[in-house]
Structure formats: structure tokens, C-alpha cells
Coordinates of C-alpha atoms in Angstrom, one line a residue:
M1 CA 161.5 -15.2 80.5
L2 CA 158.9 -17.1 82.5
V3 CA 157.9 -20.0 80.3
Q4 CA 155.9 -22.3 82.6
L5 CA 154.1 -22.1 85.9
A6 CA 152.8 -25.2 87.6
I7 CA 150.4 -25.0 90.6
R8 CA 149.2 -28.0 92.7
D9 CA 146.8 -27.7 95.7
F10 CA 147.4 -24.0 96.2
A11 CA 144.6 -21.7 97.5
I12 CA 141.5 -22.8 95.5
V13 CA 143.6 -24.3 92.6
D14 CA 143.6 -28.1 92.3
T15 CA 146.0 -28.6 89.4
L16 CA 147.1 -26.0 86.9
D17 CA 149.9 -25.9 84.2
L18 CA 150.4 -22.7 82.3
D19 CA 152.7 -22.3 79.3
L20 CA 153.6 -18.6 78.9
H21 CA 155.0 -16.7 76.0
A22 CA 157.0 -13.7 75.0
G23 CA 155.1 -10.5 74.3
M24 CA 152.3 -9.0 76.2
T25 CA 149.8 -11.3 78.0
A26 CA 146.7 -9.8 79.5
I27 CA 145.2 -11.6 82.6
T28 CA 141.6 -11.0 83.2
G29 CA 138.6 -12.4 85.1
E30 CA 135.7 -11.3 87.3
T31 CA 136.5 -9.7 90.6
G32 CA 137.2 -12.5 93.1
A33 CA 138.0 -15.1 90.4
G34 CA 141.5 -15.6 91.6
K35 CA 143.8 -13.4 89.5
S36 CA 145.9 -12.8 92.6
I37 CA 146.4 -16.5 92.9
L38 CA 148.6 -16.5 89.9
L39 CA 150.8 -13.7 91.2
D40 CA 150.8 -15.2 94.8
A41 CA 152.0 -18.6 93.4
L42 CA 154.8 -16.9 91.4
G43 CA 155.7 -14.8 94.5
L44 CA 156.2 -18.0 96.6
C45 CA 158.5 -19.4 93.9
L46 CA 160.4 -16.1 94.1
G47 CA 160.9 -16.4 97.9
E48 CA 157.9 -14.6 99.4
R49 CA 156.7 -15.6 102.9
A50 CA 154.5 -18.7 103.0
D51 CA 151.8 -19.8 105.5
A52 CA 149.5 -22.8 106.0
G53 CA 146.6 -20.8 104.5
S54 CA 148.3 -21.2 101.1
V55 CA 147.5 -24.9 101.0
R56 CA 144.2 -25.9 99.4
H57 CA 141.6 -27.1 102.0
G58 CA 142.0 -30.9 102.6
A59 CA 145.4 -31.2 100.9
K60 CA 148.6 -32.0 102.6
R61 CA 150.8 -29.6 100.8
A62 CA 151.0 -27.0 98.0
D63 CA 153.6 -27.6 95.3
L64 CA 154.6 -24.7 93.0
S65 CA 157.2 -24.4 90.3
A66 CA 158.2 -21.7 87.8
R67 CA 160.5 -22.4 84.9
F68 CA 162.5 -19.5 83.3
D69 CA 164.4 -19.3 80.0
I70 CA 167.6 -17.5 81.0
A71 CA 169.3 -17.3 77.6
R72 CA 169.0 -13.5 77.8
L73 CA 169.9 -13.2 81.4
P74 CA 173.7 -13.3 81.9
E75 CA 173.5 -12.2 85.5
A76 CA 171.1 -15.1 86.4
Q77 CA 173.4 -17.4 84.5
A78 CA 176.4 -16.2 86.4
W79 CA 174.5 -16.5 89.7
L80 CA 173.7 -20.1 89.0
E81 CA 177.2 -21.0 87.7
E82 CA 178.8 -19.5 90.8
R83 CA 176.8 -22.0 92.8
E84 CA 177.4 -24.9 90.4
L85 CA 173.7 -24.9 89.3
P86 CA 174.1 -24.2 85.5
G87 CA 171.5 -24.9 82.8
E88 CA 169.8 -23.4 79.8
D89 CA 166.6 -23.2 81.9
C90 CA 166.1 -22.3 85.6
L91 CA 163.5 -24.2 87.6
L92 CA 162.4 -22.7 90.9
R93 CA 160.2 -25.0 93.2
R94 CA 158.5 -24.3 96.5
V95 CA 156.5 -26.8 98.6
V96 CA 154.4 -25.5 101.5
T97 CA 152.9 -28.1 104.0
A98 CA 149.6 -27.8 105.7
S99 CA 151.5 -27.0 108.9
G100 CA 153.0 -23.9 107.3
R101 CA 156.5 -25.3 106.8
S102 CA 158.1 -24.9 103.4
K103 CA 161.1 -26.1 101.3
A104 CA 162.7 -24.7 98.2
W105 CA 164.8 -26.0 95.3
I106 CA 166.7 -24.4 92.4
N107 CA 167.3 -26.7 89.5
G108 CA 166.5 -29.7 91.7
Q109 CA 169.0 -28.7 94.5
P110 CA 167.7 -27.7 97.9
C111 CA 168.2 -24.0 98.7
T112 CA 167.2 -21.3 101.2
I113 CA 164.4 -18.8 100.8
G114 CA 167.0 -16.1 100.6
D115 CA 168.5 -17.8 97.6
L116 CA 165.1 -17.8 95.8
K117 CA 164.8 -14.1 96.5
A118 CA 168.4 -13.3 95.3
L119 CA 167.9 -15.3 92.1
G120 CA 164.4 -13.9 91.6
D121 CA 165.8 -10.4 91.4
H122 CA 167.6 -11.4 88.2
L123 CA 164.6 -13.2 86.7
I124 CA 161.4 -11.0 86.9
E125 CA 160.3 -7.6 87.9
I126 CA 156.8 -7.1 89.5
H127 CA 155.1 -3.7 89.4
G128 CA 152.2 -4.0 92.0
Q129 CA 148.8 -2.3 91.9
H130 CA 149.8 -0.3 94.9
A131 CA 153.0 1.0 93.3
H132 CA 151.5 4.5 93.2
Q133 CA 151.4 4.4 97.0
A134 CA 155.1 3.5 97.2
L135 CA 155.7 6.5 94.8
L136 CA 154.7 8.8 97.6
R137 CA 157.9 7.8 99.4
E138 CA 161.2 9.6 98.6
D139 CA 163.3 6.5 99.0
T140 CA 161.3 4.9 96.1
H141 CA 162.2 8.0 94.0
R142 CA 165.9 7.6 94.7
R143 CA 165.8 3.8 93.9
L144 CA 163.9 4.3 90.6
L145 CA 166.3 7.0 89.5
D146 CA 169.3 4.8 90.5
D147 CA 167.9 1.9 88.5
F148 CA 167.3 4.2 85.5
A149 CA 170.9 5.5 85.7
G150 CA 172.3 2.0 86.2
L151 CA 173.7 3.0 89.7
A152 CA 172.2 0.1 91.7
E153 CA 175.6 -1.7 92.0
A154 CA 177.5 1.5 92.7
V155 CA 175.1 2.4 95.5
G156 CA 175.4 -1.0 97.0
E157 CA 179.2 -0.7 97.1
L158 CA 178.7 2.8 98.6
G159 CA 176.6 1.3 101.4
V160 CA 179.4 -1.2 102.2
I161 CA 182.0 1.7 102.3
Y162 CA 179.7 3.8 104.5
R163 CA 179.1 1.0 107.0
H164 CA 182.9 0.3 107.2
W165 CA 183.5 4.0 107.7
Q166 CA 181.0 4.2 110.5
E167 CA 182.3 1.1 112.2
L168 CA 185.9 2.6 112.2
R169 CA 184.4 5.8 113.6
R170 CA 182.8 3.9 116.4
R171 CA 186.1 2.1 117.2
L172 CA 188.0 5.4 117.2
K173 CA 185.5 6.9 119.6
R174 CA 185.7 3.9 121.9
L175 CA 189.5 4.0 121.7
A176 CA 189.6 7.7 122.4
D177 CA 187.3 7.3 125.4
T178 CA 189.4 4.5 126.9
S179 CA 192.9 5.6 125.7
D180 CA 194.3 6.2 129.2
E181 CA 193.2 2.8 130.4
L182 CA 194.5 1.1 127.3
Q183 CA 197.9 2.9 127.6
A184 CA 198.2 1.7 131.2
R185 CA 197.2 -1.9 130.2
R186 CA 199.6 -1.8 127.4
Q187 CA 202.5 -0.8 129.7
L188 CA 201.7 -3.5 132.2
L189 CA 201.5 -6.1 129.4
R190 CA 204.9 -5.0 128.0
Y191 CA 206.5 -5.5 131.4
Q192 CA 204.8 -8.9 132.0
V193 CA 205.7 -10.2 128.5
E194 CA 209.3 -8.9 128.8
E195 CA 209.6 -10.7 132.2
L196 CA 208.2 -14.0 130.8
D197 CA 210.4 -13.6 127.7
Q198 CA 213.5 -13.4 130.0
L199 CA 212.3 -16.5 131.8
A200 CA 212.0 -18.2 128.4
L201 CA 210.3 -21.3 129.9
A202 CA 210.2 -24.0 127.2
E203 CA 207.1 -26.1 126.6
D204 CA 208.2 -29.3 128.5
E205 CA 211.0 -27.7 130.6
L206 CA 209.2 -27.7 133.9
Q207 CA 208.7 -31.5 133.9
T208 CA 212.4 -32.0 133.0
L209 CA 213.6 -29.6 135.8
E210 CA 211.4 -31.4 138.4
R211 CA 212.7 -34.8 137.3
D212 CA 216.3 -33.7 137.3
Q213 CA 215.9 -32.0 140.7
E214 CA 214.5 -35.2 142.2
E215 CA 217.3 -37.3 140.7
L216 CA 220.1 -35.0 141.6
A217 CA 218.9 -34.4 145.2
H218 CA 218.7 -38.1 145.9
A219 CA 221.8 -39.2 143.9
E220 CA 224.0 -40.0 147.0
Q221 CA 221.2 -42.2 148.6
T222 CA 220.6 -43.8 145.2
L223 CA 224.3 -44.8 144.8
S224 CA 224.4 -46.1 148.4
D225 CA 221.3 -48.2 147.9
T226 CA 222.3 -49.5 144.5
Q227 CA 225.7 -50.6 145.9
F228 CA 223.9 -52.4 148.7
A229 CA 221.8 -54.2 146.2
V230 CA 224.9 -55.2 144.2
D231 CA 226.5 -56.6 147.4
C232 CA 223.4 -58.6 148.1
C233 CA 223.7 -60.2 144.8
D234 CA 227.5 -60.8 144.7
N235 CA 230.4 -59.7 146.9
D236 CA 233.6 -61.2 148.2
E237 CA 232.1 -62.2 151.5
G238 CA 229.1 -63.9 150.2
G239 CA 225.8 -62.8 148.6
A240 CA 223.1 -64.6 146.7
L241 CA 225.3 -65.8 143.9
H242 CA 227.7 -67.5 146.4
L243 CA 224.9 -69.2 148.1
L244 CA 223.4 -70.4 144.8
H245 CA 226.7 -71.9 143.8
Q246 CA 226.8 -73.8 147.0
A247 CA 223.3 -75.1 146.7
L248 CA 223.9 -76.2 143.1
A249 CA 227.1 -78.0 144.1
R250 CA 225.3 -79.9 146.9
L251 CA 222.4 -80.9 144.5
D252 CA 224.8 -82.1 141.8
A253 CA 226.4 -84.4 144.3
L254 CA 223.1 -86.2 145.2
P255 CA 222.2 -89.5 143.4
G256 CA 219.3 -88.9 140.8
A257 CA 219.9 -85.2 140.7
E258 CA 219.3 -85.3 136.9
R259 CA 215.8 -86.8 137.3
G260 CA 212.4 -85.8 138.7
T261 CA 211.8 -83.1 141.2
L262 CA 215.5 -82.6 142.0
A263 CA 216.2 -81.9 138.3
E264 CA 213.4 -79.3 138.1
A265 CA 214.6 -77.6 141.3
R266 CA 218.2 -77.6 140.0
G267 CA 217.0 -76.0 136.7
M268 CA 215.1 -73.2 138.5
L269 CA 218.2 -72.5 140.7
G270 CA 220.3 -72.3 137.6
E271 CA 217.9 -69.8 136.0
A272 CA 217.8 -67.8 139.3
R273 CA 221.7 -67.6 139.2
I274 CA 221.6 -66.2 135.6
Q275 CA 218.9 -63.6 136.6
I276 CA 220.9 -62.5 139.6
E277 CA 224.1 -62.2 137.6
E278 CA 222.2 -60.1 135.0
A279 CA 220.6 -57.9 137.7
A280 CA 224.0 -57.4 139.4
R281 CA 225.5 -56.3 136.0
E282 CA 222.7 -53.8 135.4
L283 CA 222.9 -52.4 138.9
R284 CA 226.7 -51.8 138.5
H285 CA 226.1 -50.1 135.1
F286 CA 223.5 -47.8 136.7
A287 CA 225.8 -47.0 139.6
D288 CA 228.7 -46.2 137.2
N289 CA 226.4 -43.7 135.3
T290 CA 225.0 -42.0 138.4
E291 CA 227.1 -39.0 139.3
L292 CA 227.0 -36.5 142.2
D293 CA 226.7 -33.0 140.6
P294 CA 226.1 -30.3 143.2
E295 CA 226.5 -27.5 140.7
R296 CA 223.9 -28.9 138.4
L297 CA 221.6 -29.4 141.4
A298 CA 222.0 -25.8 142.5
H299 CA 221.3 -24.6 138.9
V300 CA 218.1 -26.7 138.6
E301 CA 216.8 -25.6 142.1
Q302 CA 217.5 -21.9 141.2
R303 CA 215.7 -22.3 137.9
L304 CA 212.7 -24.0 139.6
G305 CA 212.6 -21.3 142.3
E306 CA 212.4 -18.6 139.6
V307 CA 209.6 -20.4 137.8
H308 CA 207.6 -20.8 141.0
R309 CA 208.2 -17.2 142.0
I310 CA 206.8 -15.8 138.7
A311 CA 203.9 -18.3 138.8
R312 CA 202.9 -17.0 142.3
K313 CA 203.2 -13.5 141.0
H314 CA 200.7 -14.2 138.3
H315 CA 198.5 -16.3 140.6
V316 CA 198.8 -19.4 138.3
M317 CA 200.2 -22.9 138.6
P318 CA 203.8 -23.3 137.3
D319 CA 202.6 -25.5 134.5
E320 CA 200.3 -22.7 133.3
L321 CA 203.0 -20.2 132.7
T322 CA 203.6 -21.1 129.1
A323 CA 199.9 -20.6 128.1
L324 CA 199.8 -17.4 130.2
H325 CA 202.9 -16.1 128.3
A326 CA 201.2 -16.8 124.9
G327 CA 198.0 -15.2 126.0
L328 CA 199.6 -12.0 127.3
R329 CA 201.7 -11.8 124.1
D330 CA 198.6 -12.0 121.9
E331 CA 196.8 -9.4 123.9
L332 CA 199.7 -7.0 123.7
A333 CA 199.9 -7.6 119.9
T334 CA 196.2 -6.8 119.6
L335 CA 196.5 -3.6 121.7
E336 CA 199.5 -2.5 119.6
G337 CA 197.7 -3.3 116.3
G338 CA 195.9 -0.8 114.1
D339 CA 192.6 -1.0 115.9
H340 CA 194.1 0.1 119.2
D341 CA 196.7 2.5 117.8
L342 CA 195.0 5.9 118.0
D343 CA 197.0 7.5 115.2
A344 CA 196.7 4.5 112.9
L345 CA 193.0 4.3 113.5
T346 CA 192.5 8.0 112.9
T347 CA 194.3 7.6 109.6
E348 CA 192.0 4.7 108.7
V349 CA 188.9 6.7 109.5
A350 CA 190.1 9.5 107.3
E351 CA 190.8 7.2 104.4
A352 CA 187.4 5.5 104.7
R353 CA 185.7 8.9 104.7
D354 CA 187.6 10.0 101.6
R355 CA 186.6 6.7 99.8
Y356 CA 183.0 7.3 100.7
R357 CA 183.0 10.9 99.6
A358 CA 184.7 10.1 96.3
Q359 CA 182.2 7.4 95.5
A360 CA 179.3 9.5 96.7
R361 CA 180.3 12.5 94.6
A362 CA 180.5 10.2 91.5
I363 CA 177.0 8.8 92.2
G364 CA 175.7 12.3 92.9
D365 CA 177.0 13.6 89.5
A366 CA 175.4 10.6 87.8
R367 CA 172.1 11.2 89.6
R368 CA 171.9 14.8 88.6
Q369 CA 172.7 13.9 85.0
A370 CA 170.2 11.1 84.9
A371 CA 167.5 13.1 86.5
T372 CA 167.1 15.3 83.5
A373 CA 166.8 12.4 81.1
F374 CA 164.4 10.5 83.4
A375 CA 162.1 13.5 83.7
E376 CA 162.1 14.0 79.9
E377 CA 161.1 10.4 79.4
V378 CA 158.4 10.5 82.0
Q379 CA 157.2 13.8 80.5
A380 CA 156.8 12.1 77.1
Q381 CA 154.8 9.2 78.6
L382 CA 152.5 11.7 80.4
G383 CA 151.8 13.2 77.0
F384 CA 150.6 9.8 75.8
L385 CA 148.5 9.5 78.9
A386 CA 146.6 12.8 78.3
M387 CA 148.6 14.7 80.8
G388 CA 150.7 16.6 78.3
K389 CA 150.2 19.9 80.1
A390 CA 151.6 18.6 83.3
H391 CA 155.2 19.2 84.1
F392 CA 157.3 16.5 85.8
A393 CA 160.7 17.0 87.4
A394 CA 163.2 14.8 89.3
E395 CA 164.8 17.0 91.9
V396 CA 168.2 16.0 93.3
S397 CA 169.3 18.0 96.3
A398 CA 172.2 17.7 98.8
R399 CA 171.7 16.1 102.2
E400 CA 173.1 17.6 105.3
T401 CA 174.5 14.3 106.6
P402 CA 175.9 11.4 104.6
Q403 CA 173.8 8.2 104.3
P404 CA 174.5 4.7 103.1
D405 CA 172.8 5.5 99.7
G406 CA 174.6 8.8 99.2
M407 CA 174.6 12.5 99.9
E408 CA 171.5 13.4 98.0
T409 CA 167.8 13.2 98.3
V410 CA 165.7 12.5 95.2
R411 CA 162.1 13.9 94.9
F412 CA 159.7 13.5 92.1
L413 CA 157.7 16.8 91.6
I414 CA 154.6 17.4 89.4
S415 CA 152.8 20.4 88.2
A416 CA 149.4 19.2 86.9
N417 CA 148.4 22.5 85.3
P418 CA 150.4 25.2 83.6
G419 CA 151.5 28.1 85.8
Q420 CA 151.5 26.1 89.0
P421 CA 154.8 25.3 90.7
P422 CA 155.9 21.7 90.8
R423 CA 154.8 20.0 94.0
P424 CA 155.7 16.6 95.6
L425 CA 153.6 13.7 94.3
A426 CA 152.0 13.3 97.7
K427 CA 150.3 16.7 97.2
V428 CA 148.6 15.6 94.0
A429 CA 144.9 15.7 94.7
S430 CA 143.4 13.5 92.0
G431 CA 143.7 9.7 92.4
G432 CA 143.4 9.3 88.6
E433 CA 146.2 11.7 88.0
L434 CA 148.4 9.9 90.5
S435 CA 147.6 6.6 88.8
R436 CA 148.7 7.9 85.4
I437 CA 151.8 9.6 86.8
S438 CA 152.7 6.3 88.5
L439 CA 152.1 4.4 85.3
A440 CA 154.3 6.8 83.3
I441 CA 157.1 6.4 85.8
Q442 CA 156.8 2.6 85.9
V443 CA 156.8 2.4 82.1
V444 CA 160.0 4.4 82.0
A445 CA 161.6 2.4 84.7
A446 CA 160.6 -0.9 83.1
S447 CA 161.8 0.2 79.6
H448 CA 165.4 0.6 81.1
S449 CA 165.2 -2.6 83.1
T450 CA 167.8 -5.4 82.2
I451 CA 165.1 -7.9 83.1
P452 CA 163.0 -8.9 80.1
S453 CA 160.1 -10.3 82.2
L454 CA 157.8 -7.7 83.7
I455 CA 154.5 -8.1 85.6
F456 CA 152.0 -5.2 86.0
D457 CA 149.3 -5.9 88.6
E458 CA 146.4 -3.5 87.9
V459 CA 148.6 -0.5 87.4
D460 CA 145.9 0.9 85.2
V461 CA 143.5 1.6 88.1
G462 CA 142.0 5.1 87.8
V463 CA 142.2 5.4 84.0
S464 CA 139.5 4.8 81.3
G465 CA 138.5 5.6 77.8
A466 CA 141.1 6.7 75.3
T467 CA 143.7 6.9 78.0
A468 CA 143.1 3.2 78.8
E469 CA 143.8 2.4 75.2
I470 CA 147.1 4.3 75.3
V471 CA 148.0 2.4 78.5
G472 CA 147.6 -0.8 76.6
Q473 CA 149.7 0.5 73.8
L474 CA 152.5 1.4 76.2
L475 CA 152.4 -2.1 77.8
R476 CA 152.4 -3.8 74.4
R477 CA 155.4 -1.7 73.4
L478 CA 157.3 -2.9 76.4
G479 CA 156.3 -6.5 75.5
E480 CA 157.8 -6.2 72.1
N481 CA 161.2 -6.5 73.6
G482 CA 160.5 -9.2 76.2
Q483 CA 157.7 -10.5 78.2
V484 CA 154.9 -8.4 79.9
M485 CA 152.1 -9.8 81.9
T486 CA 149.4 -7.4 83.1
V487 CA 146.4 -8.0 85.3
T488 CA 143.7 -5.7 84.2
H489 CA 140.0 -4.9 84.3
L490 CA 140.1 -2.6 81.2
P491 CA 139.1 -4.1 77.9
Q492 CA 141.0 -1.4 76.1
V493 CA 144.2 -2.7 77.7
A494 CA 143.4 -6.4 77.3
A495 CA 142.7 -5.9 73.6
Q496 CA 146.2 -4.7 73.0
A497 CA 147.8 -7.9 74.3
H498 CA 149.5 -10.6 72.2
H499 CA 148.0 -13.2 74.4
H500 CA 145.0 -13.3 76.7
L501 CA 144.7 -15.5 79.8
H502 CA 141.3 -15.8 81.4
I503 CA 140.8 -16.7 85.1
E504 CA 137.5 -18.2 86.2
K505 CA 136.2 -19.4 89.5
Q506 CA 133.9 -22.5 89.4
A507 CA 131.8 -23.4 92.5
E508 CA 130.3 -26.8 92.9
E509 CA 128.5 -28.3 95.9
D510 CA 131.4 -28.9 98.2
T511 CA 134.4 -27.3 96.4
T512 CA 135.5 -24.1 94.7
Q513 CA 138.2 -24.1 92.1
T514 CA 139.9 -21.6 89.9
Q515 CA 140.7 -22.4 86.2
M516 CA 143.0 -20.4 83.9
V517 CA 142.7 -20.7 80.2
L518 CA 144.6 -19.2 77.3
L519 CA 141.9 -17.8 75.1
D520 CA 141.7 -18.1 71.3
S521 CA 140.3 -15.3 69.1
A522 CA 136.7 -16.2 69.8
G523 CA 137.3 -16.5 73.5
R524 CA 139.0 -13.1 73.6
V525 CA 136.0 -11.5 71.9
R526 CA 133.6 -13.0 74.5
E527 CA 135.9 -12.0 77.4
L528 CA 136.2 -8.4 76.1
A529 CA 132.4 -8.3 75.6
R530 CA 132.0 -9.3 79.3
M531 CA 134.4 -6.6 80.4
L532 CA 132.5 -4.1 78.2
G533 CA 128.9 -5.0 79.0
G534 CA 128.6 -7.4 81.9
V535 CA 127.3 -10.9 82.2
K536 CA 124.6 -10.8 79.5
L537 CA 126.4 -10.5 76.1
S538 CA 124.3 -8.8 73.4
D539 CA 125.1 -8.9 69.7
R540 CA 126.0 -5.3 69.9
T541 CA 128.5 -5.8 72.8
L542 CA 130.1 -8.8 71.0
A543 CA 130.4 -6.7 67.8
H544 CA 132.0 -3.9 69.8
A545 CA 134.4 -6.3 71.4
R546 CA 135.3 -7.9 68.0
E547 CA 135.9 -4.5 66.5
M548 CA 138.0 -3.4 69.5
L549 CA 140.2 -6.5 69.2
D550 CA 140.6 -6.3 65.4
A551 CA 141.4 -2.6 65.6
S552 CA 144.0 -3.1 68.3
Q553 CA 145.7 -6.0 66.6
R554 CA 145.7 -4.3 63.2
A555 CA 147.4 -1.2 64.7
H556 CA 150.4 -3.3 65.5
H557 CA 150.9 -5.0 62.1

């Protein structure tokens, strides 16, 4: 239930805080006073499109918020808990800047406009003043009947099944159209993947082969040069070590060899001798572990030749073969999967079609069953609205082709006078009759709604007199089980309300503002008198208004 609406700098409203209640609330005011502002502000909180014109002239931004009590709205509670936004209340906030940009919040957390719309569908239901125009469209008839029958979720699921079925059909057609090309591609891929499987080139194998080939091909030269280096360090006929020994012996024989420059030079020669001895030892160890292996060299060169041959065949570098192998294998797996297997995809299409038909048949049966009950309830409401002689019917007929919403069309038919065949609503000549038919349908739809907050925006257009009083009674009856807010110009409707909200536009020298006030009993009498008799209120008009209010309120006690 909507419990509070706060408006700041919106349209011609400066500041407005409204506390709203359960039951029926009538919203009245002179034409142009700004009754639409209330609904427009609420609409923005529920995710409708915003523009810079929404901001009050001279203000930087409009700030709007709507608070709902969701104790009786389990679907709204579940929606919020799913997004970790739980709470006993639900606060929707929308800010629109003078540049036309807007931001939104749910329970203090930033959200998208889509989130506001999705949550708003669980919070409140708005029946607009042009609803009777929408009732001329058959898609509206189908939606209203589905809501009445509780089929909205099933129809949504059917739409998902239908779209999946159609997507599979499109894939099957594409596959059938290109099956020869795909088969040729599949055969080529199988050959290429098999060839690369046989090559079985490991991730780092190419680098290892190239290194081994270089080492094995130059092994003889490596051994020769290593042995030469060892001989340069130390051999029986001389070498660096022999010369260093001689140099050290000569220096040791000199007087003062243990002091000064000679001592430093002798120390460096001693370190050089140690380094050369170590180098000679390492070179001998390297030479001992270097082998000539012609067979291994032949194997490595043969393996490298095969790698380079296949790389040239695929027009890639040898080091790109591993990635190529993985890519071709993935493509082959995709082509041999369900989406590219003609028989498998044909089976999938048939299964999706059968799922659609089963769900559609169940929905069709439920629609036909609900159509009778819906028509009976609308017929009863038409009787209240002085159209008891009219005959209303909800016609459910089969479609030639399946659609996302099912295999039936739904049409509302009316016979305004006995003896006349029922005709589509669009053929109803009288605007007043269409308004009453529309109201009867909306009352039935609203009475079966799971959302306890309903707004009716001038749905009583085209009715008057005793019929207007009955309209008010119908709306009040809906308000007994929840919350109904109705914008009306009819005193007979306003008098039936539990609460009465008056909207007034006040113009000063440089500004125009709208004020909204919850009326007490005296205020309600004055407003009803204005609606009855105009600006000048006579004692007779006031007495008539008081009598109307008292009679309406007594009738419900």
C-alpha cells in the first residue's frame, strides 16, 4: 500500500508531503489545478521516463519519493530479498536534474530505471483515463483475461519456450541450407586434426628440438675447441698454469717479495692460478659429458623437418602449430556438436515444438474456462451500471499460427440491446456506453488483482447521475480490501470515498504553485458543493452536498 508521497520542486509543486491511507481516496480539484501532477510524480517513482520539463522553473532538480507498506505483498518482498534490499517498508526515490538526467534508488541503494519498473509492477496498479481506448485493442483483451485467470506467469514462460523454439528453427534452416558446405569443412577438419594429432607436438617441444639440433650438430667442433682451451690452461708441454708456476717461483726468490707492490702482484698471480685450475677442471668435466650421437641428431633433424613441413602446409610459423591444433580441434568439436548435427538439431526443434504446444494447450484450456467466469462478472457489473440489458462475451478463438502468447485470440464482444448480435467493442457507437463497459471490465480486473493498491484516473468519464453514484460504490467496494485512489470530477463518486484529497492551484505575482490537502468533513462538503454548483456556493448547494456526503457514508455503515 502507498503510505507516503513526497514531492520537491516538481512541475508547479514547491514542497508537498502526503500521507495516504487504506480504503478509497477521492482526488478532486478544478480543471488545470494539477491532479495529473500527483500521478506523474508517482509515475516517475515507478520508472516512467523523465525530462527536464519535470523540474520546477528556477530549481536545480526535482526530488520525488514514494513509500510503500509491503506487508501484504509477498512478491515485492521476495523481489527485494533477492537483491538484498529487505525491509518492512519499500522506499522508491527519483531525482531529475534541470538538464534532464535522472537517478533512482530503492531503499537507499542506487538502482536502474528498469529496476523501478520491475518492482513497481508488484506495488501498484494504475488504470488510466484512456483505458477504454486500450480496450479497443485485442491484445489488451488477452492480457486482461490472462490476469483474471492468473495466467500471466504461464504466458511469460510460454513466450520463452516459443522464442527458444523459433531460434532452433532458424538454426536448423541455416544448417540445412549450408549442410553440404559444413560436411566438406567437417571432413577437412577431421583430416587436419588427425594429422596434427599424429604429429603430437608438445607445448615446448620445438624449442627443445632446435636447441638439441644445434648442440648435436656442433658437438665435434665443441669437443675440439674445449680440449684446445684445456691445453691452453694446462698440458704436459706448457700452458698458462706452467707459466704461472714459473713466474711465482721467480718472484718468491726476490728480496722483499712479501712486501709492497711485489706482494700484491704475487697475490694476484696466485688467485689467477686458482681460477685457471678451476676453469680447466670445469672444461674437462664439460668435455667428458659431451658425446657425439649421430643417431640422436638424425632423429631430431627428421622431427624438425616434419614440423616445418606441416607448418608450411598450413601457412603458419612452426611455433604457431600448437595453437592452430587447438583451434582446429575446437572448431571440429563445434561442428560435430548438437547445433551442427542435422539429425540432433531436428530432434531438438521437435522437442521444443512439443513443449510449446503442451504449454499452449494448457493455457488455451484455462482461457476458455476463465472466459465464461470473466464475462459473467463483467455482465454483473454492467447491471450495476444501468446496462443490464446489454450482453457481454469474451470470445476465445484459435489462431492459424502459434504466437509467443499462445494459440488463441481473445475478443471482448458486446450487444448493447437485446436481439442484436454481439459486436467488437470498437463497433460500440456511444462513448458513454464504452466508458461504462470499460469501467465494468476494469473493476472486474482490479477485484482479482493481487496488488492491493489501485489508482483510477478519471475512469468515470462519460457517466453521470445515478450511474455515477453506482460507480462510486463499486470503487469504494474495491477499497474495502485494500487501497483505491481515484481522480474524479463527479461529486457522486467523491462522496463515496473514505478520504478526500483536494488539489488547488494558487497563482501569485511571479509564481504558480499547487497545494494538496486532505479534507475534513466540512472541507468535503464545500468541495462537493463546488463540484455540484460551481464557484459560488449557495446554501442550497451546500445543503445538497452535505446530504449527499451523509447519505453516502451512512450507506456503508
